[in-house]
JSON list of C-alpha atoms and ligand atoms in Angstrom, two decimals:
[
{"chain": "X", "resi": 8, "resn": "MET", "atom": "CA", "xyz": [-1.21, -13.45, -32.59]},
{"chain": "X", "resi": 9, "resn": "LEU", "atom": "CA", "xyz": [-0.41, -15.15, -29.06]},
{"chain": "X", "resi": 10, "resn": "GLU", "atom": "CA", "xyz": [2.39, -12.20, -28.19]},
{"chain": "X", "resi": 11, "resn": "ASP", "atom": "CA", "xyz": [-0.45, -9.52, -28.72]},
{"chain": "X", "resi": 12, "resn": "ASN", "atom": "CA", "xyz": [-2.26, -11.27, -26.09]},
{"chain": "X", "resi": 13, "resn": "LEU", "atom": "CA", "xyz": [0.49, -11.31, -24.01]},
{"chain": "X", "resi": 14, "resn": "LYS", "atom": "CA", "xyz": [1.01, -8.14, -24.09]},
{"chain": "X", "resi": 15, "resn": "GLU", "atom": "CA", "xyz": [-2.59, -7.51, -23.66]},
{"chain": "X", "resi": 16, "resn": "VAL", "atom": "CA", "xyz": [-2.13, -9.26, -20.34]},
{"chain": "X", "resi": 17, "resn": "GLN", "atom": "CA", "xyz": [1.21, -7.75, -19.67]},
{"chain": "X", "resi": 18, "resn": "ASN", "atom": "CA", "xyz": [-0.35, -4.07, -20.03]},
{"chain": "X", "resi": 19, "resn": "ARG", "atom": "CA", "xyz": [-3.39, -5.40, -17.87]},
{"chain": "X", "resi": 20, "resn": "VAL", "atom": "CA", "xyz": [-1.03, -6.59, -15.04]},
{"chain": "X", "resi": 21, "resn": "ASN", "atom": "CA", "xyz": [0.97, -3.39, -14.67]},
{"chain": "X", "resi": 22, "resn": "GLU", "atom": "CA", "xyz": [-2.66, -1.28, -14.98]},
{"chain": "X", "resi": 23, "resn": "ALA", "atom": "CA", "xyz": [-3.43, -3.48, -12.15]},
{"chain": "X", "resi": 24, "resn": "CYS", "atom": "CA", "xyz": [-0.29, -2.48, -9.44]},
{"chain": "X", "resi": 25, "resn": "LYS", "atom": "CA", "xyz": [-0.31, 0.79, -10.84]},
{"chain": "X", "resi": 26, "resn": "ARG", "atom": "CA", "xyz": [-3.32, 0.88, -9.12]},
{"chain": "X", "resi": 27, "resn": "VAL", "atom": "CA", "xyz": [-2.39, -0.46, -5.77]},
{"chain": "X", "resi": 28, "resn": "GLY", "atom": "CA", "xyz": [1.29, 1.44, -5.55]},
{"chain": "X", "resi": 29, "resn": "ARG", "atom": "CA", "xyz": [2.68, -2.23, -7.27]},
{"chain": "X", "resi": 30, "resn": "ASP", "atom": "CA", "xyz": [6.27, -2.51, -8.52]},
{"chain": "X", "resi": 31, "resn": "PRO", "atom": "CA", "xyz": [5.04, -5.30, -12.01]},
{"chain": "X", "resi": 32, "resn": "SER", "atom": "CA", "xyz": [7.85, -7.07, -10.99]},
{"chain": "X", "resi": 33, "resn": "GLU", "atom": "CA", "xyz": [6.68, -7.75, -7.90]},
{"chain": "X", "resi": 34, "resn": "VAL", "atom": "CA", "xyz": [4.26, -9.99, -9.34]},
{"chain": "X", "resi": 35, "resn": "THR", "atom": "CA", "xyz": [4.81, -13.22, -11.93]},
{"chain": "X", "resi": 36, "resn": "LEU", "atom": "CA", "xyz": [3.19, -13.78, -14.79]},
{"chain": "X", "resi": 37, "resn": "ILE", "atom": "CA", "xyz": [2.73, -17.65, -15.41]},
{"chain": "X", "resi": 38, "resn": "ALA", "atom": "CA", "xyz": [0.81, -19.09, -18.91]},
{"chain": "X", "resi": 39, "resn": "VAL", "atom": "CA", "xyz": [-1.35, -21.46, -17.87]},
{"chain": "X", "resi": 40, "resn": "SER", "atom": "CA", "xyz": [-0.54, -24.34, -21.32]},
{"chain": "X", "resi": 41, "resn": "LYS", "atom": "CA", "xyz": [-2.38, -26.73, -20.65]},
{"chain": "X", "resi": 42, "resn": "THR", "atom": "CA", "xyz": [-4.33, -29.07, -23.76]},
{"chain": "X", "resi": 43, "resn": "LYS", "atom": "CA", "xyz": [-2.30, -26.38, -26.12]},
{"chain": "X", "resi": 44, "resn": "PRO", "atom": "CA", "xyz": [0.48, -27.31, -28.81]},
{"chain": "X", "resi": 45, "resn": "ILE", "atom": "CA", "xyz": [4.42, -26.66, -28.26]},
{"chain": "X", "resi": 46, "resn": "GLU", "atom": "CA", "xyz": [4.30, -24.37, -31.06]},
{"chain": "X", "resi": 47, "resn": "ASP", "atom": "CA", "xyz": [1.61, -22.07, -29.35]},
{"chain": "X", "resi": 48, "resn": "LEU", "atom": "CA", "xyz": [3.98, -22.68, -26.04]},
{"chain": "X", "resi": 49, "resn": "ASN", "atom": "CA", "xyz": [7.02, -21.22, -28.23]},
{"chain": "X", "resi": 50, "resn": "GLN", "atom": "CA", "xyz": [5.13, -18.53, -29.53]},
{"chain": "X", "resi": 51, "resn": "ILE", "atom": "CA", "xyz": [5.35, -16.91, -25.95]},
{"chain": "X", "resi": 52, "resn": "TYR", "atom": "CA", "xyz": [8.65, -18.38, -25.79]},
{"chain": "X", "resi": 53, "resn": "ASN", "atom": "CA", "xyz": [9.87, -16.58, -28.05]},
{"chain": "X", "resi": 54, "resn": "ALA", "atom": "CA", "xyz": [8.23, -13.27, -26.58]},
{"chain": "X", "resi": 55, "resn": "GLY", "atom": "CA", "xyz": [9.65, -13.50, -23.45]},
{"chain": "X", "resi": 56, "resn": "THR", "atom": "CA", "xyz": [7.73, -16.00, -21.28]},
{"chain": "X", "resi": 57, "resn": "ARG", "atom": "CA", "xyz": [9.73, -18.34, -19.32]},
{"chain": "X", "resi": 58, "resn": "ASP", "atom": "CA", "xyz": [7.56, -19.46, -16.36]},
{"chain": "X", "resi": 59, "resn": "PHE", "atom": "CA", "xyz": [4.84, -21.65, -18.10]},
{"chain": "X", "resi": 60, "resn": "GLY", "atom": "CA", "xyz": [1.39, -23.40, -16.07]},
{"chain": "X", "resi": 61, "resn": "GLU", "atom": "CA", "xyz": [0.97, -26.97, -16.86]},
{"chain": "X", "resi": 62, "resn": "ASN", "atom": "CA", "xyz": [-1.82, -29.11, -15.16]},
{"chain": "X", "resi": 63, "resn": "LYS", "atom": "CA", "xyz": [-1.19, -33.05, -15.97]},
{"chain": "X", "resi": 64, "resn": "VAL", "atom": "CA", "xyz": [1.61, -35.22, -15.10]},
{"chain": "X", "resi": 65, "resn": "GLN", "atom": "CA", "xyz": [2.06, -36.02, -18.63]},
{"chain": "X", "resi": 66, "resn": "GLU", "atom": "CA", "xyz": [1.32, -33.24, -20.61]},
{"chain": "X", "resi": 67, "resn": "LEU", "atom": "CA", "xyz": [3.79, -31.64, -18.15]},
{"chain": "X", "resi": 68, "resn": "THR", "atom": "CA", "xyz": [6.24, -34.18, -19.10]},
{"chain": "X", "resi": 69, "resn": "TYR", "atom": "CA", "xyz": [6.04, -33.80, -22.23]},
{"chain": "X", "resi": 70, "resn": "LYS", "atom": "CA", "xyz": [6.31, -30.69, -22.79]},
{"chain": "X", "resi": 71, "resn": "ILE", "atom": "CA", "xyz": [9.54, -30.27, -19.87]},
{"chain": "X", "resi": 72, "resn": "GLU", "atom": "CA", "xyz": [11.71, -32.45, -22.41]},
{"chain": "X", "resi": 73, "resn": "ASN", "atom": "CA", "xyz": [10.32, -31.16, -26.09]},
{"chain": "X", "resi": 74, "resn": "MET", "atom": "CA", "xyz": [10.37, -27.36, -24.73]},
{"chain": "X", "resi": 75, "resn": "PRO", "atom": "CA", "xyz": [13.37, -24.86, -23.64]},
{"chain": "X", "resi": 76, "resn": "THR", "atom": "CA", "xyz": [15.55, -25.33, -20.71]},
{"chain": "X", "resi": 77, "resn": "ASP", "atom": "CA", "xyz": [15.61, -22.99, -19.02]},
{"chain": "X", "resi": 78, "resn": "ILE", "atom": "CA", "xyz": [12.56, -22.83, -18.63]},
{"chain": "X", "resi": 79, "resn": "LYS", "atom": "CA", "xyz": [10.40, -22.19, -15.26]},
{"chain": "X", "resi": 80, "resn": "TRP", "atom": "CA", "xyz": [7.22, -25.36, -14.91]},
{"chain": "X", "resi": 81, "resn": "HIS", "atom": "CA", "xyz": [5.10, -25.02, -12.71]},
{"chain": "X", "resi": 82, "resn": "MET", "atom": "CA", "xyz": [3.11, -27.46, -11.72]},
{"chain": "X", "resi": 83, "resn": "ILE", "atom": "CA", "xyz": [-0.09, -26.10, -10.57]},
{"chain": "X", "resi": 84, "resn": "GLY", "atom": "CA", "xyz": [-3.04, -29.09, -10.63]},
{"chain": "X", "resi": 85, "resn": "HIS", "atom": "CA", "xyz": [-4.23, -31.72, -8.37]},
{"chain": "X", "resi": 86, "resn": "LEU", "atom": "CA", "xyz": [-1.23, -34.08, -8.07]},
{"chain": "X", "resi": 87, "resn": "GLN", "atom": "CA", "xyz": [-1.75, -37.99, -7.24]},
{"chain": "X", "resi": 88, "resn": "ARG", "atom": "CA", "xyz": [0.40, -39.05, -4.50]},
{"chain": "X", "resi": 89, "resn": "ASN", "atom": "CA", "xyz": [1.81, -42.09, -7.37]},
{"chain": "X", "resi": 90, "resn": "LYS", "atom": "CA", "xyz": [2.90, -39.29, -9.95]},
{"chain": "X", "resi": 91, "resn": "VAL", "atom": "CA", "xyz": [5.32, -37.07, -7.72]},
{"chain": "X", "resi": 92, "resn": "LYS", "atom": "CA", "xyz": [8.24, -39.63, -8.71]},
{"chain": "X", "resi": 93, "resn": "TYR", "atom": "CA", "xyz": [8.17, -38.06, -12.80]},
{"chain": "X", "resi": 94, "resn": "ILE", "atom": "CA", "xyz": [7.90, -34.28, -12.02]},
{"chain": "X", "resi": 95, "resn": "VAL", "atom": "CA", "xyz": [9.01, -33.37, -8.40]},
{"chain": "X", "resi": 96, "resn": "ASP", "atom": "CA", "xyz": [13.13, -32.36, -9.41]},
{"chain": "X", "resi": 97, "resn": "LYS", "atom": "CA", "xyz": [12.18, -31.02, -12.45]},
{"chain": "X", "resi": 98, "resn": "VAL", "atom": "CA", "xyz": [9.21, -28.11, -11.46]},
{"chain": "X", "resi": 99, "resn": "GLU", "atom": "CA", "xyz": [10.12, -24.47, -10.11]},
{"chain": "X", "resi": 100, "resn": "LEU", "atom": "CA", "xyz": [7.40, -25.76, -7.71]},
{"chain": "X", "resi": 101, "resn": "ILE", "atom": "CA", "xyz": [4.08, -27.01, -6.51]},
{"chain": "X", "resi": 102, "resn": "HIS", "atom": "CA", "xyz": [1.39, -24.99, -5.83]},
{"chain": "X", "resi": 103, "resn": "SER", "atom": "CA", "xyz": [-1.02, -27.52, -4.72]},
{"chain": "X", "resi": 104, "resn": "VAL", "atom": "CA", "xyz": [0.21, -29.06, -2.32]},
{"chain": "X", "resi": 105, "resn": "ASP", "atom": "CA", "xyz": [-3.32, -29.44, 0.49]},
{"chain": "X", "resi": 106, "resn": "SER", "atom": "CA", "xyz": [-2.56, -33.06, 2.47]},
{"chain": "X", "resi": 107, "resn": "LEU", "atom": "CA", "xyz": [0.22, -33.61, 5.03]},
{"chain": "X", "resi": 108, "resn": "ARG", "atom": "CA", "xyz": [0.32, -37.18, 2.60]},
{"chain": "X", "resi": 109, "resn": "LEU", "atom": "CA", "xyz": [1.12, -36.31, -0.51]},
{"chain": "X", "resi": 110, "resn": "ALA", "atom": "CA", "xyz": [3.53, -33.90, 1.06]},
{"chain": "X", "resi": 111, "resn": "GLU", "atom": "CA", "xyz": [5.24, -36.60, 2.62]},
{"chain": "X", "resi": 112, "resn": "GLU", "atom": "CA", "xyz": [5.55, -38.36, -0.62]},
{"chain": "X", "resi": 113, "resn": "ILE", "atom": "CA", "xyz": [6.95, -35.58, -2.64]},
{"chain": "X", "resi": 114, "resn": "ASN", "atom": "CA", "xyz": [9.15, -35.24, 0.71]},
{"chain": "X", "resi": 115, "resn": "ASN", "atom": "CA", "xyz": [10.03, -38.50, -0.75]},
{"chain": "X", "resi": 116, "resn": "GLN", "atom": "CA", "xyz": [11.11, -39.09, -4.24]},
{"chain": "X", "resi": 117, "resn": "ALA", "atom": "CA", "xyz": [13.06, -35.13, -3.31]},
{"chain": "X", "resi": 118, "resn": "LYS", "atom": "CA", "xyz": [14.98, -37.26, -0.55]},
{"chain": "X", "resi": 119, "resn": "LYS", "atom": "CA", "xyz": [15.63, -39.31, -3.14]},
{"chain": "X", "resi": 120, "resn": "LYS", "atom": "CA", "xyz": [16.69, -37.57, -6.23]},
{"chain": "X", "resi": 121, "resn": "GLY", "atom": "CA", "xyz": [18.80, -35.37, -3.31]},
{"chain": "X", "resi": 122, "resn": "VAL", "atom": "CA", "xyz": [17.07, -32.47, -4.21]},
{"chain": "X", "resi": 123, "resn": "VAL", "atom": "CA", "xyz": [14.38, -30.39, -1.91]},
{"chain": "X", "resi": 124, "resn": "VAL", "atom": "CA", "xyz": [10.69, -29.08, -3.75]},
{"chain": "X", "resi": 125, "resn": "PRO", "atom": "CA", "xyz": [9.51, -25.38, -2.90]},
{"chain": "X", "resi": 126, "resn": "ILE", "atom": "CA", "xyz": [6.00, -25.99, -2.62]},
{"chain": "X", "resi": 127, "resn": "LEU", "atom": "CA", "xyz": [2.42, -23.72, -2.17]},
{"chain": "X", "resi": 128, "resn": "ILE", "atom": "CA", "xyz": [-0.10, -25.43, 0.71]},
{"chain": "X", "resi": 129, "resn": "GLU", "atom": "CA", "xyz": [-3.45, -24.74, -2.14]},
{"chain": "X", "resi": 130, "resn": "VAL", "atom": "CA", "xyz": [-6.63, -23.36, 0.41]},
{"chain": "X", "resi": 131, "resn": "ASN", "atom": "CA", "xyz": [-9.60, -24.03, -0.21]},
{"chain": "X", "resi": 132, "resn": "ILE", "atom": "CA", "xyz": [-10.47, -20.04, 0.58]},
{"chain": "X", "resi": 133, "resn": "ALA", "atom": "CA", "xyz": [-14.59, -19.85, -0.57]},
{"chain": "X", "resi": 134, "resn": "GLN", "atom": "CA", "xyz": [-15.08, -23.37, 0.83]},
{"chain": "X", "resi": 135, "resn": "GLU", "atom": "CA", "xyz": [-16.61, -24.73, -2.87]},
{"chain": "X", "resi": 136, "resn": "ASP", "atom": "CA", "xyz": [-17.21, -28.45, -2.64]},
{"chain": "X", "resi": 137, "resn": "SER", "atom": "CA", "xyz": [-16.13, -28.73, -6.42]},
{"chain": "X", "resi": 138, "resn": "LYS", "atom": "CA", "xyz": [-12.40, -27.40, -5.43]},
{"chain": "X", "resi": 139, "resn": "PHE", "atom": "CA", "xyz": [-9.27, -29.36, -3.95]},
{"chain": "X", "resi": 140, "resn": "GLY", "atom": "CA", "xyz": [-7.40, -27.78, -1.61]},
{"chain": "X", "resi": 141, "resn": "VAL", "atom": "CA", "xyz": [-7.53, -27.33, 2.50]},
{"chain": "X", "resi": 142, "resn": "ALA", "atom": "CA", "xyz": [-9.60, -25.35, 4.56]},
{"chain": "X", "resi": 143, "resn": "GLU", "atom": "CA", "xyz": [-9.64, -21.91, 5.70]},
{"chain": "X", "resi": 144, "resn": "ASN", "atom": "CA", "xyz": [-9.35, -22.38, 8.97]},
{"chain": "X", "resi": 145, "resn": "GLU", "atom": "CA", "xyz": [-7.38, -25.94, 8.83]},
{"chain": "X", "resi": 146, "resn": "THR", "atom": "CA", "xyz": [-4.09, -24.14, 6.88]},
{"chain": "X", "resi": 147, "resn": "LYS", "atom": "CA", "xyz": [-2.05, -23.36, 10.07]},
{"chain": "X", "resi": 148, "resn": "GLU", "atom": "CA", "xyz": [-2.63, -26.57, 11.08]},
{"chain": "X", "resi": 149, "resn": "LEU", "atom": "CA", "xyz": [-1.00, -28.46, 7.97]},
{"chain": "X", "resi": 150, "resn": "VAL", "atom": "CA", "xyz": [1.35, -25.69, 7.33]},
{"chain": "X", "resi": 151, "resn": "ARG", "atom": "CA", "xyz": [2.65, -26.08, 10.93]},
{"chain": "X", "resi": 152, "resn": "GLN", "atom": "CA", "xyz": [3.31, -30.14, 10.09]},
{"chain": "X", "resi": 153, "resn": "ILE", "atom": "CA", "xyz": [4.90, -29.85, 6.42]},
{"chain": "X", "resi": 154, "resn": "SER", "atom": "CA", "xyz": [7.09, -27.43, 7.29]},
{"chain": "X", "resi": 155, "resn": "LYS", "atom": "CA", "xyz": [9.19, -31.02, 9.99]},
{"chain": "X", "resi": 156, "resn": "LEU", "atom": "CA", "xyz": [9.86, -32.33, 6.16]},
{"chain": "X", "resi": 157, "resn": "ASP", "atom": "CA", "xyz": [12.86, -31.35, 5.49]},
{"chain": "X", "resi": 158, "resn": "ALA", "atom": "CA", "xyz": [13.51, -31.57, 1.37]},
{"chain": "X", "resi": 159, "resn": "VAL", "atom": "CA", "xyz": [10.14, -29.87, 1.30]},
{"chain": "X", "resi": 160, "resn": "SER", "atom": "CA", "xyz": [9.86, -26.07, 1.42]},
{"chain": "X", "resi": 161, "resn": "ILE", "atom": "CA", "xyz": [6.92, -24.48, 2.25]},
{"chain": "X", "resi": 162, "resn": "LYS", "atom": "CA", "xyz": [6.90, -20.82, 0.17]},
{"chain": "X", "resi": 163, "resn": "GLY", "atom": "CA", "xyz": [3.54, -19.40, -0.11]},
{"chain": "X", "resi": 164, "resn": "LEU", "atom": "CA", "xyz": [-0.44, -20.29, -0.16]},
{"chain": "X", "resi": 165, "resn": "MET", "atom": "CA", "xyz": [-1.95, -20.73, -3.52]},
{"chain": "X", "resi": 166, "resn": "THR", "atom": "CA", "xyz": [-6.14, -20.88, -3.92]},
{"chain": "X", "resi": 167, "resn": "ILE", "atom": "CA", "xyz": [-7.95, -21.13, -7.19]},
{"chain": "X", "resi": 168, "resn": "ALA", "atom": "CA", "xyz": [-11.45, -18.48, -6.20]},
{"chain": "X", "resi": 169, "resn": "PRO", "atom": "CA", "xyz": [-15.19, -18.77, -7.75]},
{"chain": "X", "resi": 170, "resn": "TYR", "atom": "CA", "xyz": [-16.12, -18.62, -11.94]},
{"chain": "X", "resi": 171, "resn": "VAL", "atom": "CA", "xyz": [-17.77, -15.27, -11.45]},
{"chain": "X", "resi": 172, "resn": "VAL", "atom": "CA", "xyz": [-18.84, -13.34, -14.52]},
{"chain": "X", "resi": 173, "resn": "ASP", "atom": "CA", "xyz": [-17.61, -9.79, -12.19]},
{"chain": "X", "resi": 174, "resn": "SER", "atom": "CA", "xyz": [-15.01, -10.53, -10.66]},
{"chain": "X", "resi": 175, "resn": "GLU", "atom": "CA", "xyz": [-15.28, -7.89, -7.66]},
{"chain": "X", "resi": 176, "resn": "GLU", "atom": "CA", "xyz": [-17.14, -11.09, -6.40]},
{"chain": "X", "resi": 177, "resn": "ASN", "atom": "CA", "xyz": [-13.54, -12.24, -5.07]},
{"chain": "X", "resi": 178, "resn": "ARG", "atom": "CA", "xyz": [-12.39, -10.29, -3.95]},
{"chain": "X", "resi": 179, "resn": "GLU", "atom": "CA", "xyz": [-13.51, -10.96, -0.99]},
{"chain": "X", "resi": 180, "resn": "PHE", "atom": "CA", "xyz": [-11.77, -14.16, -0.90]},
{"chain": "X", "resi": 181, "resn": "PHE", "atom": "CA", "xyz": [-8.41, -12.23, -2.96]},
{"chain": "X", "resi": 182, "resn": "HIS", "atom": "CA", "xyz": [-8.81, -10.15, 0.46]},
{"chain": "X", "resi": 183, "resn": "LYS", "atom": "CA", "xyz": [-8.93, -13.36, 3.41]},
{"chain": "X", "resi": 184, "resn": "ILE", "atom": "CA", "xyz": [-5.66, -15.59, 1.76]},
{"chain": "X", "resi": 185, "resn": "LYS", "atom": "CA", "xyz": [-3.70, -12.29, 1.83]},
{"chain": "X", "resi": 186, "resn": "ASP", "atom": "CA", "xyz": [-4.87, -12.25, 5.83]},
{"chain": "X", "resi": 187, "resn": "LEU", "atom": "CA", "xyz": [-4.50, -15.42, 6.23]},
{"chain": "X", "resi": 188, "resn": "SER", "atom": "CA", "xyz": [-0.55, -15.09, 4.82]},
{"chain": "X", "resi": 189, "resn": "VAL", "atom": "CA", "xyz": [0.20, -12.79, 6.92]},
{"chain": "X", "resi": 190, "resn": "ASP", "atom": "CA", "xyz": [-0.62, -13.95, 9.98]},
{"chain": "X", "resi": 191, "resn": "ILE", "atom": "CA", "xyz": [1.02, -17.17, 8.95]},
{"chain": "X", "resi": 192, "resn": "ALA", "atom": "CA", "xyz": [4.25, -15.88, 8.31]},
{"chain": "X", "resi": 193, "resn": "SER", "atom": "CA", "xyz": [3.83, -13.41, 12.01]},
{"chain": "X", "resi": 194, "resn": "GLU", "atom": "CA", "xyz": [3.99, -16.81, 13.43]},
{"chain": "X", "resi": 195, "resn": "ASN", "atom": "CA", "xyz": [7.94, -16.69, 12.21]},
{"chain": "X", "resi": 196, "resn": "ILE", "atom": "CA", "xyz": [7.93, -20.85, 11.19]},
{"chain": "X", "resi": 197, "resn": "ASP", "atom": "CA", "xyz": [11.05, -22.48, 10.74]},
{"chain": "X", "resi": 198, "resn": "ASN", "atom": "CA", "xyz": [11.59, -23.34, 6.85]},
{"chain": "X", "resi": 199, "resn": "VAL", "atom": "CA", "xyz": [8.27, -21.87, 5.92]},
{"chain": "X", "resi": 200, "resn": "SER", "atom": "CA", "xyz": [8.03, -18.43, 3.80]},
{"chain": "X", "resi": 201, "resn": "MET", "atom": "CA", "xyz": [4.54, -17.12, 3.17]},
{"chain": "X", "resi": 202, "resn": "ASP", "atom": "CA", "xyz": [6.43, -15.31, 0.12]},
{"chain": "X", "resi": 203, "resn": "ILE", "atom": "CA", "xyz": [4.91, -15.57, -2.91]},
{"chain": "X", "resi": 204, "resn": "LEU", "atom": "CA", "xyz": [0.71, -15.67, -2.90]},
{"chain": "X", "resi": 205, "resn": "SER", "atom": "CA", "xyz": [-0.54, -16.80, -6.21]},
{"chain": "X", "resi": 206, "resn": "MET", "atom": "CA", "xyz": [-4.25, -16.78, -7.09]},
{"chain": "X", "resi": 207, "resn": "GLY", "atom": "CA", "xyz": [-5.91, -15.76, -10.14]},
{"chain": "X", "resi": 208, "resn": "MET", "atom": "CA", "xyz": [-7.07, -15.78, -13.42]},
{"chain": "X", "resi": 209, "resn": "SER", "atom": "CA", "xyz": [-7.90, -14.95, -16.89]},
{"chain": "X", "resi": 210, "resn": "GLY", "atom": "CA", "xyz": [-11.03, -13.95, -15.62]},
{"chain": "X", "resi": 211, "resn": "ASP", "atom": "CA", "xyz": [-10.25, -11.71, -12.53]},
{"chain": "X", "resi": 212, "resn": "PHE", "atom": "CA", "xyz": [-6.00, -11.35, -12.56]},
{"chain": "X", "resi": 213, "resn": "GLU", "atom": "CA", "xyz": [-6.10, -7.83, -11.79]},
{"chain": "X", "resi": 214, "resn": "VAL", "atom": "CA", "xyz": [-8.17, -7.50, -8.64]},
{"chain": "X", "resi": 215, "resn": "ALA", "atom": "CA", "xyz": [-6.12, -10.42, -7.12]},
{"chain": "X", "resi": 216, "resn": "ILE", "atom": "CA", "xyz": [-2.90, -8.39, -7.96]},
{"chain": "X", "resi": 217, "resn": "GLU", "atom": "CA", "xyz": [-4.47, -5.77, -6.40]},
{"chain": "X", "resi": 218, "resn": "GLU", "atom": "CA", "xyz": [-5.75, -7.47, -2.61]},
{"chain": "X", "resi": 219, "resn": "GLY", "atom": "CA", "xyz": [-1.59, -8.89, -3.22]},
{"chain": "X", "resi": 220, "resn": "ALA", "atom": "CA", "xyz": [-0.97, -11.67, -5.65]},
{"chain": "X", "resi": 221, "resn": "THR", "atom": "CA", "xyz": [2.80, -12.05, -6.42]},
{"chain": "X", "resi": 222, "resn": "MET", "atom": "CA", "xyz": [1.61, -14.69, -9.15]},
{"chain": "X", "resi": 223, "resn": "VAL", "atom": "CA", "xyz": [-1.75, -14.79, -10.99]},
{"chain": "X", "resi": 224, "resn": "ARG", "atom": "CA", "xyz": [-1.57, -17.93, -13.99]},
{"chain": "X", "resi": 225, "resn": "VAL", "atom": "CA", "xyz": [-3.46, -16.98, -16.88]},
{"chain": "X", "resi": 226, "resn": "GLY", "atom": "CA", "xyz": [-4.22, -19.87, -19.36]},
{"chain": "X", "resi": 227, "resn": "THR", "atom": "CA", "xyz": [-7.60, -17.84, -21.43]},
{"chain": "X", "resi": 228, "resn": "GLY", "atom": "CA", "xyz": [-5.86, -14.99, -22.21]},
{"chain": "X", "resi": 229, "resn": "ILE", "atom": "CA", "xyz": [-2.72, -15.27, -23.68]},
{"chain": "X", "resi": 230, "resn": "PHE", "atom": "CA", "xyz": [-3.75, -18.25, -25.21]},
{"chain": "X", "resi": 231, "resn": "GLY", "atom": "CA", "xyz": [-6.87, -17.92, -26.28]},
{"chain": "X", "resi": 232, "resn": "ALA", "atom": "CA", "xyz": [-10.69, -20.85, -24.78]},
{"chain": "X", "resi": 233, "resn": "ARG", "atom": "CA", "xyz": [-9.29, -24.05, -24.50]},
{"chain": "X", "resi": 234, "resn": "ASN", "atom": "CA", "xyz": [-10.97, -27.71, -26.69]},
{"chain": "X", "resi": 235, "resn": "TYR", "atom": "CA", "xyz": [-10.85, -31.06, -24.21]},
{"chain": "X", "resi": 236, "resn": "ASN", "atom": "CA", "xyz": [-12.15, -32.83, -26.55]},
{"chain": "X", "resi": 237, "resn": "ILE", "atom": "CA", "xyz": [-9.37, -33.19, -28.69]},
{"chain": "A", "resi": 11, "resn": "LIG", "atom": "C1", "xyz": [-6.48, -23.92, -15.26]},
{"chain": "A", "resi": 11, "resn": "LIG", "atom": "C2", "xyz": [-6.10, -23.20, -15.66]},
{"chain": "A", "resi": 11, "resn": "LIG", "atom": "C3", "xyz": [-5.99, -21.42, -15.26]},
{"chain": "A", "resi": 11, "resn": "LIG", "atom": "C4", "xyz": [-6.21, -20.49, -16.31]},
{"chain": "A", "resi": 11, "resn": "LIG", "atom": "O1", "xyz": [-7.26, -20.31, -16.03]},
{"chain": "A", "resi": 11, "resn": "LIG", "atom": "P1", "xyz": [-7.99, -19.48, -17.76]},
{"chain": "A", "resi": 11, "resn": "LIG", "atom": "O2", "xyz": [-8.88, -19.15, -16.72]},
{"chain": "A", "resi": 11, "resn": "LIG", "atom": "O3", "xyz": [-8.10, -19.74, -18.62]},
{"chain": "A", "resi": 11, "resn": "LIG", "atom": "O4", "xyz": [-7.21, -18.46, -17.23]},
{"chain": "A", "resi": 11, "resn": "LIG", "atom": "C5", "xyz": [-5.13, -21.43, -13.53]},
{"chain": "A", "resi": 11, "resn": "LIG", "atom": "N1", "xyz": [-5.02, -22.04, -12.55]},
{"chain": "A", "resi": 11, "resn": "LIG", "atom": "C6", "xyz": [-5.15, -23.38, -12.69]},
{"chain": "A", "resi": 11, "resn": "LIG", "atom": "C7", "xyz": [-5.03, -24.19, -11.04]},
{"chain": "A", "resi": 11, "resn": "LIG", "atom": "C8", "xyz": [-5.58, -23.34, -13.84]},
{"chain": "A", "resi": 11, "resn": "LIG", "atom": "O5", "xyz": [-6.12, -25.10, -13.51]}
]
């Protein structure tokens, strides 16, 4: 049963918080439901989850139309500029902003719809060629530039850590991005907060919480393995 998986993950979140003296209410568990059918999402919804993460615009808009309206949808995948218009007023948070051009398009579409869009800056903290995200040493400058756009609001940072067998290997990366967020917060840039740190997935969310994550994005741990061939 998916509810049992959810409970198990929630327990592990709580335990990780306890180990470092954090209150579990500081950590939002996002159920990453990409590739999964509506029936699976409904099970998790009925068990109390209201935060869901998706990485493709078409799948996201389909699920928004076919799921209850009190869900908070998180766009966690790479976002093409020509698709921004389909989601800009429908999501709780866009986690994956890594360029000024993308932020400008979000800003333009947000103005048309009369909304202000909360975003995170995606940082490629481990400098992997295969990953999207801004380089660590260019993050502060990008935050400064995007902060001037008045229909987007920077709420923090997001990262996708490398795939590793031993989650301890990612501790240094989580630590590094936490440091970076504290550093940026200390600059008190107008229209920028660093309240959110979105990091940690099924394989490493406990280490991420120990290092300061406020949002963890868990797919496999809740919904089981994904099949991309259907
Ligand atoms: C798929 C995905 C996740 C969840 O990955 P799991 O290992 O299945 O928990 C988290 N974040 C992003 C950005 C993803 O694309």
